[in-house]
Amino acid sequence: GSGGGGVPRRGVQAALSPAHIGPAPDPEDWWSYKDNLQGNFVPGPPFWGLVNAAWSLCAVGKRQSPVDVELKRVLYDPFLPPLRLSTGGEKLRGTLYNTGRHVSFLPAPRPVVNVSGGPLLYSHRLSELRLLFGARDGAGSEHQINHQGFSAEVQLIHFNQELYGNLSAASRGPNGLAILSLFVNVSPGKIGREQVAGCLELGLGEVLGEEGIGVLDFWIPTSSPCTATQVAGSSNPFLSRLLNRDTITRISYKNDAYFLQDLSLELLFPESFGFITYQGSLSTPPCSETVTWILIDRALNITSLQMHSLRLLSQNPPSQIFQSLSGNGRPLQPLAHRALRGNRDPRHPERRCRGPNYRLHGMLGSPPPPPPPPPPHVLV
Ligand SMILES: *[C@@H]1O[C@H](CO)[C@@H](O)[C@H](O)[C@H]1NC(C)=O
Ligand SMILES: *[C@@H]1O[C@H](CO)[C@@H](O)[C@H](O)[C@H]1NC(C)=O
Ligand SMILES: *[C@@H]1O[C@H](CO)[C@@H](O)[C@H](O)[C@H]1NC(C)=O
């Protein structure tokens, strides 16, 4: 397949293997974000490096991720070229998956999605899109900016396709992986969270969402006190495709999967943005220190309803008790002496990457080209 069973897929394979059901845990899959799962000890982050020799970097590595980014430590690097994302003009398709740890989107082998430029010396191929989120708003991202977390973090995991044949080989070699992170805020709309939850719990009814932004295709009862305008904040059009009610409820439980197509990856990116980059590690075992992280400096938005539906996903199969997937991030790791580089000139903070794709140019020398018309905020 695309990337052929590397690190992010390990959870998938192990979850599908009989070893996981039996009493002896699969050592490759024996980790979690919380030490205690249903009364059984499963090693949480402080123990990852201690329970498996192949994961020792999780304990002793000095280039670990995630980190807190203090903006005053970010060095402006005028030699950072723009990021380039390429799908060859094709729409993306693939499988949305509840791995029991993350919401994961595994793209089909075709089309290949490439990222290059920025700090990357090689072309990297997209292998997985992963979503991490918290139990409450303002927490849930792995990385932080100036000690502030975000409600969610989208990680686009790529491997170096020029040097390695697949993700697992790349995760063991130098310059192996590139992960693009996008932060996500909850845009609450005009009414409170409790009321939004009430809207959903009342049951199914009239569909709303003809607000011209295509973000609110949840079912809301006709008798509901909520209206689309009240509950809709703005929402990222790409994430809306994954998080609309019809889609997200197909992956309520561990190992649930749902095929999606006609996705436009470029809609995931803000109109314009800068990025911050540093050298780090996988934030899951084996914590390999082969990752160039690229953090996009402009946060995306999703609605309260979409966030609520994420928190309703279970880490477990339907036969076991409900445990929310939320809180699926590793704690912060020391940055130590590592450099944080950014492509935004503090003297010209308005001069940012124009995104997405081929629009990401014009950062150096000449002023950026005039912004193209915004992408249509509709579901394709
Ligand atoms: C990944 O690549 C390595 C080395 O090229 C190879 O040995 C391994 O079998 C590949 N793994 C998968 C799952 O294809
Ligand atoms: C992606 O990169 C590979 C290797 O550099 C290249 O062969 C392929 O044409 C690229 N695809 C797109 C869509 O840019
Ligand atoms: C997110 O919402 C805020 C207002 O709540 C807005 O200022 C910002 O531009 C939005 N971000 C994006 C990427 O649309």
Coordinates of C-alpha atoms and ligand atoms in Angstrom, one line a residue:
G1 CA 0.0 0.0 0.0
S2 CA 1.0 3.6 0.3
G3 CA 3.8 3.5 2.7
G4 CA 3.3 -0.2 3.5
G5 CA 2.7 -0.7 7.2
G6 CA 5.0 1.6 9.0
V7 CA 4.8 3.2 12.4
P8 CA 1.4 4.8 12.2
R9 CA 0.0 1.6 10.8
R10 CA 1.4 -0.5 13.6
G11 CA -1.6 0.2 15.7
V12 CA -3.8 -0.9 12.8
Q13 CA -2.0 -4.2 12.3
A14 CA -1.7 -5.0 15.9
A15 CA -5.3 -4.2 16.5
L16 CA -6.3 -6.6 13.8
S17 CA -4.0 -9.4 15.0
P18 CA -5.4 -12.1 17.3
A19 CA -2.5 -11.4 19.7
H20 CA -4.2 -8.3 20.8
I21 CA -7.3 -10.1 21.9
G22 CA -5.5 -12.8 23.9
P23 CA -4.0 -12.3 27.3
A24 CA -0.4 -11.8 26.0
P25 CA -0.2 -8.3 24.7
D26 CA 1.6 -7.7 21.4
P27 CA 4.8 -6.0 22.6
E28 CA 4.8 -3.7 19.5
D29 CA 1.3 -2.5 20.5
W30 CA 1.7 -2.4 24.2
W31 CA 1.5 1.3 24.9
S32 CA -1.2 3.9 25.5
Y33 CA -1.6 7.5 26.5
K34 CA -3.0 6.6 29.9
D35 CA -1.4 4.0 32.3
N36 CA -4.6 2.3 33.1
L37 CA -7.0 1.0 30.6
Q38 CA -10.0 -0.8 32.0
G39 CA -8.2 -1.8 35.2
N40 CA -5.2 -3.2 33.3
F41 CA -1.8 -1.6 33.3
V42 CA -0.8 -0.5 29.8
P43 CA 2.4 1.6 29.7
G44 CA 1.7 5.3 29.4
P45 CA 4.2 7.9 28.1
P46 CA 6.6 7.8 31.1
F47 CA 7.0 4.1 30.6
W48 CA 7.3 3.8 26.9
G49 CA 11.0 3.9 26.9
L50 CA 11.2 1.3 29.7
V51 CA 9.0 -1.5 28.5
N52 CA 10.5 -2.2 25.1
A53 CA 14.3 -2.0 24.2
A54 CA 13.4 -0.8 20.7
W55 CA 11.7 2.2 22.2
S56 CA 14.6 3.4 24.5
L57 CA 14.7 6.8 22.7
C58 CA 11.3 7.6 24.3
A59 CA 13.2 7.6 27.6
V60 CA 16.7 8.7 26.8
G61 CA 16.4 10.6 23.5
K62 CA 17.4 14.3 23.5
R63 CA 15.6 15.3 20.4
Q64 CA 12.1 14.3 21.4
S65 CA 8.7 15.7 20.4
P66 CA 6.3 17.4 21.0
V67 CA 7.7 20.7 22.4
D68 CA 6.5 24.0 23.6
V69 CA 7.4 26.7 21.0
E70 CA 8.3 30.0 22.6
L71 CA 7.9 32.5 19.8
K72 CA 10.7 34.7 21.1
R73 CA 13.1 31.7 20.6
V74 CA 12.1 31.3 16.9
L75 CA 14.9 32.5 14.6
Y76 CA 13.8 34.0 11.3
D77 CA 15.6 32.2 8.5
P78 CA 15.4 34.1 5.2
F79 CA 16.8 31.0 3.4
L80 CA 13.8 28.8 4.1
P81 CA 12.1 28.4 0.8
P82 CA 8.3 28.2 0.6
L83 CA 6.6 24.9 1.3
R84 CA 5.4 23.0 -1.7
L85 CA 2.5 20.6 -1.6
S86 CA 1.5 18.7 -4.6
T87 CA -1.3 16.3 -5.4
G88 CA -0.8 16.4 -9.1
G89 CA -4.1 18.3 -9.3
E90 CA -6.0 15.2 -8.2
K91 CA -8.6 14.7 -5.5
L92 CA -7.6 12.6 -2.5
R93 CA -9.3 9.4 -1.4
G94 CA -8.6 7.0 1.4
T95 CA -9.8 5.4 4.6
L96 CA -10.9 7.2 7.7
Y97 CA -10.0 5.0 10.6
N98 CA -10.5 4.8 14.4
T99 CA -7.2 3.1 15.4
G100 CA -8.2 3.1 19.1
R101 CA -5.6 5.8 19.6
H102 CA -6.2 8.4 16.9
V103 CA -8.5 9.4 14.1
S104 CA -6.4 8.5 11.2
F105 CA -6.9 9.1 7.5
L106 CA -4.9 6.7 5.3
P107 CA -4.7 8.0 1.8
A108 CA -5.1 5.5 -1.1
P109 CA -1.8 4.7 -3.0
R110 CA -2.9 7.1 -5.8
P111 CA -2.7 10.0 -6.1
V112 CA 0.6 10.5 -4.4
V113 CA 0.7 13.6 -2.3
N114 CA 4.1 15.2 -2.0
V115 CA 5.5 17.9 0.2
S116 CA 8.9 19.5 -0.4
G117 CA 10.5 22.9 0.2
G118 CA 10.6 24.7 3.5
P119 CA 13.3 23.0 5.5
L120 CA 13.0 19.7 3.5
L121 CA 15.8 18.8 1.2
Y122 CA 13.9 15.8 -0.2
S123 CA 10.5 15.1 -1.5
H124 CA 8.3 13.5 1.1
R125 CA 5.2 11.4 0.5
L126 CA 2.0 11.7 2.6
S127 CA 1.4 8.5 4.5
E128 CA -1.2 9.4 7.1
L129 CA -3.3 12.3 8.4
R130 CA -3.7 12.0 12.2
L131 CA -6.0 13.9 14.5
L132 CA -5.3 14.4 18.2
F133 CA -7.6 16.3 20.5
G134 CA -8.5 17.0 24.1
A135 CA -11.4 16.4 26.4
R136 CA -11.8 20.2 26.9
D137 CA -11.3 23.1 24.6
G138 CA -7.9 24.7 24.6
A139 CA -6.1 21.4 25.4
G140 CA -5.4 18.4 23.2
S141 CA -2.7 19.5 20.8
E142 CA 0.7 17.9 21.3
H143 CA 2.7 21.0 20.5
Q144 CA 2.1 24.3 22.3
I145 CA 2.8 27.9 21.3
N146 CA 4.0 30.1 24.1
H147 CA 2.7 27.5 26.7
Q148 CA -0.7 27.5 25.1
G149 CA -2.3 24.3 23.9
F150 CA -5.0 24.1 21.2
S151 CA -8.1 22.0 21.1
A152 CA -6.7 19.7 18.5
E153 CA -3.7 19.1 16.2
V154 CA -3.8 17.7 12.7
Q155 CA -0.5 15.9 11.8
L156 CA 0.3 15.1 8.2
I157 CA 2.9 12.3 8.4
H158 CA 5.2 12.0 5.3
F159 CA 8.2 9.8 4.6
N160 CA 11.3 10.6 2.5
Q161 CA 10.4 8.9 -0.8
E162 CA 13.7 9.7 -2.4
L163 CA 15.8 7.7 0.1
Y164 CA 13.3 5.1 1.4
G165 CA 10.8 2.8 0.0
N166 CA 8.3 2.9 2.8
L167 CA 7.4 4.6 6.1
S168 CA 8.9 2.0 8.4
A169 CA 12.3 2.1 6.7
A170 CA 12.2 5.9 6.7
S171 CA 11.4 6.1 10.4
R172 CA 14.7 4.3 11.1
G173 CA 16.9 6.4 8.9
P174 CA 18.3 9.9 8.8
N175 CA 16.0 12.5 7.2
G176 CA 13.3 9.9 7.2
L177 CA 10.1 11.7 8.1
A178 CA 8.4 15.1 7.8
I179 CA 5.4 15.9 9.8
L180 CA 3.3 19.0 9.1
S181 CA 1.2 20.1 12.1
L182 CA -1.9 22.3 12.0
F183 CA -3.5 23.6 15.2
V184 CA -7.2 23.6 15.6
N185 CA -9.4 25.9 17.7
V186 CA -13.0 25.4 18.5
S187 CA -15.1 28.2 17.3
P188 CA -18.1 28.1 19.6
G189 CA -20.7 30.0 17.7
K190 CA -23.1 32.1 19.7
I191 CA -24.4 29.6 22.2
G192 CA -22.7 27.6 25.0
R193 CA -21.3 24.1 24.7
E194 CA -23.9 22.5 27.0
Q195 CA -26.7 23.7 24.7
V196 CA -24.8 22.4 21.7
A197 CA -24.6 19.0 23.3
G198 CA -28.3 19.3 24.0
C199 CA -29.0 19.8 20.4
L200 CA -27.4 16.5 19.5
E201 CA -28.9 14.5 22.3
L202 CA -32.5 15.5 21.4
G203 CA -32.3 13.1 18.4
L204 CA -32.6 13.4 14.7
G205 CA -34.6 15.9 12.8
E206 CA -34.4 18.5 10.2
V207 CA -31.1 19.0 8.5
L208 CA -29.6 22.4 8.8
G209 CA -26.5 23.7 7.3
E210 CA -27.5 25.7 4.2
E211 CA -25.6 28.7 5.6
G212 CA -23.4 28.8 2.6
I213 CA -20.4 27.6 4.5
G214 CA -21.2 23.9 4.3
V215 CA -19.9 23.1 7.7
L216 CA -22.9 22.2 9.6
D217 CA -24.4 19.1 8.1
F218 CA -25.4 17.7 11.4
W219 CA -28.9 16.6 12.0
I220 CA -30.7 18.9 14.5
P221 CA -34.2 18.3 15.7
T222 CA -36.8 20.7 14.4
S223 CA -37.9 21.3 17.9
S224 CA -34.3 22.2 18.9
P225 CA -33.6 25.6 20.4
C226 CA -30.5 25.7 18.3
T227 CA -30.2 27.1 14.8
A228 CA -27.4 26.6 12.4
T229 CA -26.3 30.2 12.7
Q230 CA -26.2 29.9 16.5
V231 CA -24.2 26.8 16.6
A232 CA -22.0 27.3 13.5
G233 CA -18.7 29.0 14.0
S234 CA -16.5 28.9 11.1
S235 CA -15.0 25.6 10.2
N236 CA -12.2 24.3 8.0
P237 CA -13.8 22.9 4.8
F238 CA -11.4 19.9 4.7
L239 CA -12.0 18.9 8.3
S240 CA -15.7 19.3 7.8
R241 CA -15.6 16.5 5.3
L242 CA -14.1 14.2 8.0
L243 CA -16.2 15.5 10.9
N244 CA -19.7 15.8 9.4
R245 CA -22.1 13.6 11.3
D246 CA -22.6 11.0 8.5
T247 CA -18.9 10.4 8.3
I248 CA -17.6 10.6 11.9
T249 CA -20.4 8.3 13.3
R250 CA -19.1 5.5 11.0
I251 CA -15.9 5.3 13.0
S252 CA -17.4 5.5 16.5
Y253 CA -15.5 2.4 17.7
K254 CA -12.0 1.1 17.5
N255 CA -11.2 -0.5 14.1
D256 CA -14.1 1.1 12.4
A257 CA -13.2 2.4 9.0
Y258 CA -14.9 4.4 6.3
F259 CA -13.9 5.1 2.8
L260 CA -13.8 8.8 1.6
Q261 CA -13.1 10.3 -1.8
D262 CA -13.1 13.6 -3.6
L263 CA -11.1 15.3 -0.8
S264 CA -9.2 18.5 -1.6
L265 CA -6.2 18.5 0.7
E266 CA -5.4 22.1 -0.2
L267 CA -8.6 23.2 1.6
L268 CA -7.0 22.0 4.9
F269 CA -4.5 24.9 4.8
P270 CA -5.3 28.4 5.7
E271 CA -5.3 31.1 3.0
S272 CA -1.9 32.3 4.2
F273 CA 0.4 31.2 6.9
G274 CA 4.0 31.0 8.1
F275 CA 5.7 28.0 9.6
I276 CA 8.1 27.1 12.4
T277 CA 10.4 24.1 12.0
Y278 CA 12.6 22.0 14.3
Q279 CA 14.2 18.6 14.4
G280 CA 12.4 16.1 16.6
S281 CA 11.0 12.7 16.9
L282 CA 7.9 10.6 16.5
S283 CA 5.6 11.4 19.4
T284 CA 4.6 7.7 19.6
P285 CA 6.8 4.7 20.2
P286 CA 9.5 4.0 19.0
C287 CA 10.1 7.8 19.3
S288 CA 12.6 7.7 16.4
E289 CA 14.5 10.9 16.1
T290 CA 14.2 11.3 12.4
V291 CA 11.4 13.8 12.1
T292 CA 11.5 17.3 10.6
W293 CA 8.5 19.0 12.2
I294 CA 6.8 21.9 10.4
L295 CA 4.3 23.7 12.5
I296 CA 1.8 25.9 10.6
D297 CA 1.5 29.2 12.5
R298 CA -2.2 29.9 11.8
A299 CA -4.8 27.9 13.6
L300 CA -7.8 26.3 11.8
N301 CA -11.3 26.3 13.2
I302 CA -13.9 23.6 13.8
T303 CA -17.3 24.0 15.4
S304 CA -18.3 22.9 18.9
L305 CA -20.5 20.2 17.3
Q306 CA -17.6 18.8 15.4
M307 CA -15.4 18.8 18.5
H308 CA -18.2 17.2 20.5
S309 CA -18.5 14.4 17.9
L310 CA -14.8 13.7 18.1
R311 CA -15.0 13.3 21.9
L312 CA -17.8 10.8 21.4
L313 CA -15.4 8.4 19.6
S314 CA -14.4 5.4 21.7
Q315 CA -10.9 3.9 22.2
N316 CA -12.6 0.5 22.4
P317 CA -14.7 -1.8 20.3
P318 CA -18.4 -1.7 20.9
S319 CA -18.3 -4.8 23.2
Q320 CA -16.2 -2.9 25.7
I321 CA -16.9 0.2 27.8
F322 CA -16.8 3.6 26.2
Q323 CA -13.6 5.5 26.8
S324 CA -13.2 8.7 24.8
L325 CA -10.3 8.9 22.3
S326 CA -9.7 12.4 23.6
G327 CA -6.4 13.1 25.4
N328 CA -4.4 11.2 22.8
G329 CA -1.2 13.2 22.9
R330 CA 2.2 12.8 24.4
P331 CA 3.3 15.3 27.1
L332 CA 5.8 18.0 26.2
Q333 CA 9.4 17.1 25.9
P334 CA 12.4 19.4 26.6
L335 CA 13.5 21.5 23.6
A336 CA 17.1 21.7 25.1
H337 CA 19.4 23.5 22.7
R338 CA 17.5 22.7 19.5
A339 CA 16.9 25.5 17.1
L340 CA 13.4 26.7 16.2
R341 CA 13.4 28.3 12.7
G342 CA 10.6 30.3 11.2
N343 CA 9.9 31.8 7.8
R344 CA 8.2 34.9 9.0
D345 CA 10.3 38.0 9.1
P346 CA 9.6 39.8 12.4
R347 CA 10.2 43.1 10.5
H348 CA 7.5 42.2 8.0
P349 CA 5.1 39.9 9.9
E350 CA 2.4 40.3 7.3
R351 CA 4.6 38.7 4.7
R352 CA 3.6 35.1 4.9
C353 CA 3.4 32.0 2.7
R354 CA 0.5 32.1 0.3
G355 CA -1.2 28.8 0.5
P356 CA -1.9 26.3 -0.7
N357 CA 0.1 24.5 -3.4
Y358 CA 1.6 26.5 -6.1
R359 CA 0.4 29.5 -4.4
L360 CA 3.1 29.0 -1.8
H361 CA 5.7 31.3 -3.4
G362 CA 6.8 34.9 -3.5
M363 CA 8.3 34.8 0.0
L364 CA 11.7 36.0 -0.8
G365 CA 12.9 39.1 -2.6
S366 CA 9.8 40.2 -4.4
P367 CA 6.6 41.0 -2.5
P368 CA 4.1 38.2 -2.5
P369 CA 1.6 38.0 -5.4
P370 CA -1.9 39.3 -4.8
P371 CA -4.0 36.8 -2.9
P372 CA -6.0 34.5 -5.2
P373 CA -9.7 34.3 -4.7
P374 CA -10.6 32.3 -1.6
P375 CA -11.5 28.7 -2.2
P376 CA -15.2 28.1 -2.2
H377 CA -16.4 27.1 1.3
V378 CA -18.6 24.3 0.1
L379 CA -18.4 20.5 0.4
V380 CA -17.2 19.0 -2.8
Ligands
LIG1 C1 10.0 -1.4 3.9 O1 11.2 -1.3 3.2 C2 12.2 -2.2 3.8 C3 13.6 -1.8 3.2 O2 13.5 -1.2 1.9 C4 11.8 -3.6 3.5 O3 12.8 -4.5 4.1 C5 10.5 -3.9 4.2 O4 10.0 -5.2 3.9 C6 9.4 -2.8 3.7 N1 8.3 -3.0 4.6 C7 7.0 -3.1 4.1 C8 6.0 -3.3 5.0 O5 6.8 -3.1 2.9
LIG2 C1 6.0 13.2 -6.1 O1 7.4 13.0 -6.0 C2 7.8 11.9 -6.8 C3 9.3 11.7 -6.5 O2 10.0 12.9 -6.4 C4 7.6 12.2 -8.3 O3 8.0 11.1 -9.1 C5 6.1 12.5 -8.5 O4 5.8 12.8 -9.8 C6 5.6 13.5 -7.6 N1 4.1 13.6 -7.7 C7 3.5 14.8 -7.7 C8 2.0 14.7 -7.8 O5 4.1 15.8 -7.6
LIG3 C1 -10.8 31.1 12.9 O1 -11.8 31.9 13.6 C2 -11.3 33.2 14.0 C3 -12.4 33.9 14.7 O2 -13.0 33.1 15.7 C4 -10.9 34.0 12.8 O3 -10.3 35.2 13.2 C5 -9.8 33.2 12.0 O4 -9.5 33.9 10.8 C6 -10.3 31.8 11.7 N1 -9.2 31.0 11.1 C7 -9.2 30.6 9.9 C8 -8.0 29.8 9.4 O5 -10.2 30.7 9.1

